[in-house]
Structure formats: structure tokens, C-alpha cells
CSV table of C-alpha atoms in Angstrom, one decimal:
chain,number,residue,atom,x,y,z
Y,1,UNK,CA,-17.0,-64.2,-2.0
Y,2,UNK,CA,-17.3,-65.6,-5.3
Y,3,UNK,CA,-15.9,-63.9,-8.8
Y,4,UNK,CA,-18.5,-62.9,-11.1
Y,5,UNK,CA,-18.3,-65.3,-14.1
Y,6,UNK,CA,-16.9,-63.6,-17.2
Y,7,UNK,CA,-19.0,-63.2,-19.8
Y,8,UNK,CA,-17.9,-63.9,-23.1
Y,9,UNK,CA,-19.2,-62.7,-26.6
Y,10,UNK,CA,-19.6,-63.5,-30.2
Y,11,UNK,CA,-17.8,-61.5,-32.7
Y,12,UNK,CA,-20.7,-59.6,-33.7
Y,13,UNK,CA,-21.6,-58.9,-30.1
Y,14,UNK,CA,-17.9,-57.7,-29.1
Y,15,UNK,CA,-17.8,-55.2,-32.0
Y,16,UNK,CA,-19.9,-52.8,-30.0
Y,17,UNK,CA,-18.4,-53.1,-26.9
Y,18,UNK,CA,-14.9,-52.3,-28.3
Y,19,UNK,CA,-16.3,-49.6,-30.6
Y,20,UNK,CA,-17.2,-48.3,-27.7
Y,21,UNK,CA,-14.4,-48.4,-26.3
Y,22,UNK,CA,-12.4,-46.7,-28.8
Y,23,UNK,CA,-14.7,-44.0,-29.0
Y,24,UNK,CA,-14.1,-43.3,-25.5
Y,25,UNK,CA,-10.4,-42.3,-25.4
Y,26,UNK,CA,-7.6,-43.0,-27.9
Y,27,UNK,CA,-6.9,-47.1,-27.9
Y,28,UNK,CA,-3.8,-48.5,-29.2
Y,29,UNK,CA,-3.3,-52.0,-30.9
Y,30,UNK,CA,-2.1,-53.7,-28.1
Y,31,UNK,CA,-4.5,-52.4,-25.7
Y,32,UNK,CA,-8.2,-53.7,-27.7
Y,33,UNK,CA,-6.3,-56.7,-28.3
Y,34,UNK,CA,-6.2,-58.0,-25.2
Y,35,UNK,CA,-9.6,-56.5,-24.3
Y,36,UNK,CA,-11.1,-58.7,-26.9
Y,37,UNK,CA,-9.5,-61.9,-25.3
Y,38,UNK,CA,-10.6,-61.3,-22.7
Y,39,UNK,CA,-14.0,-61.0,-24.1
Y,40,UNK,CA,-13.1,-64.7,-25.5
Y,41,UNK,CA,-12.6,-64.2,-28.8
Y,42,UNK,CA,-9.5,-66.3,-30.9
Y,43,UNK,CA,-6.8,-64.3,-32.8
Y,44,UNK,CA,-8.3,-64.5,-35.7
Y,45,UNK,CA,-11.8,-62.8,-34.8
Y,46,UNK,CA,-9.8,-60.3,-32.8
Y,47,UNK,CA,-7.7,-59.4,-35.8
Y,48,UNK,CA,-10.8,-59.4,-38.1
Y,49,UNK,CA,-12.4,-56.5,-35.5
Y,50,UNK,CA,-9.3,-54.8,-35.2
Y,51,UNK,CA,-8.8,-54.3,-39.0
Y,52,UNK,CA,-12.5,-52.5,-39.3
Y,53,UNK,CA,-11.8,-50.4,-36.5
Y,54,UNK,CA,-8.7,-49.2,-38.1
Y,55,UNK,CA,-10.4,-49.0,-41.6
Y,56,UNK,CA,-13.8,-46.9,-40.1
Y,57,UNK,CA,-10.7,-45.2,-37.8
Y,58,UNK,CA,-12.0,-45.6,-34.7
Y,59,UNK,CA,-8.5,-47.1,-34.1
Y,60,UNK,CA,-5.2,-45.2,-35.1
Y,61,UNK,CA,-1.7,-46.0,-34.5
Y,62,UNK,CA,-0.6,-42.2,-35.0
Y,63,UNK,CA,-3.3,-40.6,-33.5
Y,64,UNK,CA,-2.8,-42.6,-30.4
Y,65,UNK,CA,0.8,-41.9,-30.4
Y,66,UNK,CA,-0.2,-38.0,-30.7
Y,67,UNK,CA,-2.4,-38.0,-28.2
Y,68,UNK,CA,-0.2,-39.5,-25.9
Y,69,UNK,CA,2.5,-37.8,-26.4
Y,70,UNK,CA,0.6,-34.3,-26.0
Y,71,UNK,CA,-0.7,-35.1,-22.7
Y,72,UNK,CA,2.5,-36.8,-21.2
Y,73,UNK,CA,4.4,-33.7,-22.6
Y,74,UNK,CA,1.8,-31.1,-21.4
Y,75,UNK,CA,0.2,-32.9,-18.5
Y,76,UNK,CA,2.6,-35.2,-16.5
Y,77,UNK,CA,5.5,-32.9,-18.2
Y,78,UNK,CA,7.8,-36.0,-19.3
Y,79,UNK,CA,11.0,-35.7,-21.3
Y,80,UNK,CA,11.2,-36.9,-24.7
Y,81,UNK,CA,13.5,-40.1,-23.7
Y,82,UNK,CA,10.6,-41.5,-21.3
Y,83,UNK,CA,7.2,-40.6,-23.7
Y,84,UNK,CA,9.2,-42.6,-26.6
Y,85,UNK,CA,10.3,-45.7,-24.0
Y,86,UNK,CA,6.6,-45.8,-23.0
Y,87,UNK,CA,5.1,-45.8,-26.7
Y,88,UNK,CA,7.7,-48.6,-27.3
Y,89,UNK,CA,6.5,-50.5,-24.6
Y,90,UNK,CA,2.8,-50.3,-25.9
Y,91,UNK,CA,4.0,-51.7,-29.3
Y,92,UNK,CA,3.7,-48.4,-31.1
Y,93,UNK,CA,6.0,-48.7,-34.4
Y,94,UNK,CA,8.8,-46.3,-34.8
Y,95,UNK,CA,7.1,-44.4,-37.5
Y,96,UNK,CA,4.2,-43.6,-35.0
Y,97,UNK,CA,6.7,-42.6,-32.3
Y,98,UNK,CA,8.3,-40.4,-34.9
Y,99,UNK,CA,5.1,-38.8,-36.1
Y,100,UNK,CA,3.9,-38.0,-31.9
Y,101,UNK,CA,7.2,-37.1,-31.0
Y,102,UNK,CA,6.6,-33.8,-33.8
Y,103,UNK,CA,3.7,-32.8,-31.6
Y,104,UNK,CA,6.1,-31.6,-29.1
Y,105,UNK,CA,7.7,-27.7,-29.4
Y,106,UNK,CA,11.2,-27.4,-28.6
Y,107,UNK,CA,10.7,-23.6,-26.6
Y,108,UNK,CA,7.9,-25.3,-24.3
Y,109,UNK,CA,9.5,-28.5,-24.3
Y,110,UNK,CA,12.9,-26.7,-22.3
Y,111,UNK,CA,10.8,-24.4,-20.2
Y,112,UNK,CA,8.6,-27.9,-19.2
Y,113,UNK,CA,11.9,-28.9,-17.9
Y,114,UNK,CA,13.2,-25.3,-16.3
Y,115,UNK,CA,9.3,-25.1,-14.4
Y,116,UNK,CA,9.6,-28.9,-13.2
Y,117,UNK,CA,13.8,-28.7,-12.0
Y,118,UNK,CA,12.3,-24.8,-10.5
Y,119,UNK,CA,9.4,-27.0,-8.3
Y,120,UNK,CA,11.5,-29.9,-7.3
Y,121,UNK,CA,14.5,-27.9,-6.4
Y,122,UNK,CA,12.4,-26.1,-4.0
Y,123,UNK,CA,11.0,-29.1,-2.7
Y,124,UNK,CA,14.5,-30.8,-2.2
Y,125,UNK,CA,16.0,-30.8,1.3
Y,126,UNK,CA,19.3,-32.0,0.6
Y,127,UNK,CA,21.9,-28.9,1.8
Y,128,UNK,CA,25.3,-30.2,0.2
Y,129,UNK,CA,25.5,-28.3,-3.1
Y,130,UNK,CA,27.3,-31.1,-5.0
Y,131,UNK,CA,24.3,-34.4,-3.9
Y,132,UNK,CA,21.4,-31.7,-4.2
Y,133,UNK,CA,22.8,-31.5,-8.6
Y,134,UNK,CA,23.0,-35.0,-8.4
Y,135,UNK,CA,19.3,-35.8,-6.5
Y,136,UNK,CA,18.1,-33.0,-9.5
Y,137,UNK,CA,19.7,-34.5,-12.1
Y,138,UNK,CA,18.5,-38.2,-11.2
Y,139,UNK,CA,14.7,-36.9,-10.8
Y,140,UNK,CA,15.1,-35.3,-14.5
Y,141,UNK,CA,17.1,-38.3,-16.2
Y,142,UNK,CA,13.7,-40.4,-14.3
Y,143,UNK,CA,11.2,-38.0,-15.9
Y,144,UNK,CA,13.0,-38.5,-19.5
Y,145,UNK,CA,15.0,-36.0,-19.7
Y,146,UNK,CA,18.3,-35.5,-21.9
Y,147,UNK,CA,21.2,-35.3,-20.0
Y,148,UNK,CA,22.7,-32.1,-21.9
Y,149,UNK,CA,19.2,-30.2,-21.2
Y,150,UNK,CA,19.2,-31.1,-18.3
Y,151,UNK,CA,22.9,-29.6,-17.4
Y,152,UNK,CA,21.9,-26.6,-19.3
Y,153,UNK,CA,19.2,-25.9,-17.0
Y,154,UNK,CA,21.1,-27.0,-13.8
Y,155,UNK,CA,23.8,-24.0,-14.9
Y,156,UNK,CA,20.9,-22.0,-15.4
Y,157,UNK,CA,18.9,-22.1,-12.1
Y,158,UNK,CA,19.5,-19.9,-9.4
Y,159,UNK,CA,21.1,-17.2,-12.0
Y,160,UNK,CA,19.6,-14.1,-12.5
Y,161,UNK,CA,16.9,-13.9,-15.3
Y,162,UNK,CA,18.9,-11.4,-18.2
Y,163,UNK,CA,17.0,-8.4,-19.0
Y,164,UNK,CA,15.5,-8.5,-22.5
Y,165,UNK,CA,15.8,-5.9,-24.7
């Protein structure tokens, strides 16, 4: 079977397309980059597009690194360690990391962790007390994580909730 050909467009034709694709879901640098190569556009033209999508703000470092951060925190219920790795990965400056990490409350943060170790230890099969801690505390340290929270909650579970007053 033979690959469709790509099609490839002028600047002026492109700027739709990737407006479009902005507005659909937040886009970071990195990502409409590449999109507009592959739409065949040089460096230069990319760069031009990409500096009036940031200027009409239909792309935005900060926003993006919100967004993200609030659904991998809320949705997929990462640690803080693996949300900041991935934004680092998608070429997100440290300032934008910074300003998405604040989107994340510490109270909800530690009961994200408490309700995920609660699931996956009653998922886990392992018997032997001392390999079942350490299969837990691999699965958290992969999810991002810190190793002090982590403990914290590991002490925690199976205790007896404290009555409040």
C-alpha cells in the first residue's frame, strides 16, 4: 500500500492549521515546532508563526505548564518528582515548571498519594510484609513520588483512622 504523500504548506497557509491546533488543547513550544516541519516549513518561518501565536496567546509556556500539571496531579495522580521530569523533557523552562508546580495543593497532593498507595496495596499479592513495602514503595518512587511522603504514608496505612475532635 502506498503512503499518502505529505502535503506541505506555505507559511500563510500553515498559520491556520496550527492555530487550530492550539486552540484545541494547550500546545507547548516544542510540540507546534515540530508540527510545522513537518508541514515543511524552515526554522525561520516556524519561529516567525510561533512568535504571533505567543503574542495573540494562542501559545503559552505557563499556561501549558498549568494545565499539565493540573491534570497529571488530578487525573493520572503523579507525584511532583515525575510532572516536573516530564515538563523538563518537553522543554518547558524552569520558571514555567515553577509557576505549574503552584497549581498543586499540598493537603490533596498527600491524600492523592494515601488514595493511590490505599488501591495498589489492595491490588498487591505479594504476602512477605518486608518485599510488599518495598513493591509499594517502588510503584510510588515510579509515579513521582518523594521518598519521605511516601514513608509517611507507608507508616500510616493499615493504622486506624484517629478520631477527630
Amino acid at each position: 500500500m502506498e503512503q499518502p504523500k505529505k502535503k506541505f504548506y506555505t507559511p500563510s497557509e500553515a498559520l491556520p492549521k496550527i492555530a487550530a491546533f492550539c486552540a484545541y488543547q494547550e500546545r507547548n513550544q516544542k510540540e507546534v515546532e515540530a508540527k510545522l516541519r513537518e508541514y515543511g516549513l524552515n526554522e525561520d518561518e516556524a519561529g516567525e508563526i510561533i512568535i504571533r501565536l505567543s503574542r495573540e496567546k494562542l501559545l503559552d509556556e505557563e499556561r501549558y505548564a498549568k494545565a499539565f500539571v493540573r491534570g497529571k496531579y488530578r487525573i493520572k495522580k503523579w507525584g511532583r518528582r515525575r510532572i516536573t521530569q516530564e515538563l523538563k523533557q518537553k522543554g518547558i523552562s524552569d520558571y514555567c515548571v515553577k509557576a505549574g508546580m503552584k497549581e498543586i495543593d499540598g493537603d490533596e497532593y498527600y491524600q492523592n498519594l494515601i488514595d493511590v498507595l490505599e488501591k495498589r496495596n489492595r491490588m498487591e499479592k505479594e504476602g512477605n510484609q518486608r518485599l510488599r513495602r518495598q513493591k509499594l514503595t517502588l510503584f510510588m518512587t515510579v509515579k513521582g513520588y518523594e521518598n519521605d511522603l511516601i514513608k509517611m504514608a507507608l507508616d500510616d496505612l493499615g493504622k486506624e483512622p484517629e478520631a477527630e475532635d
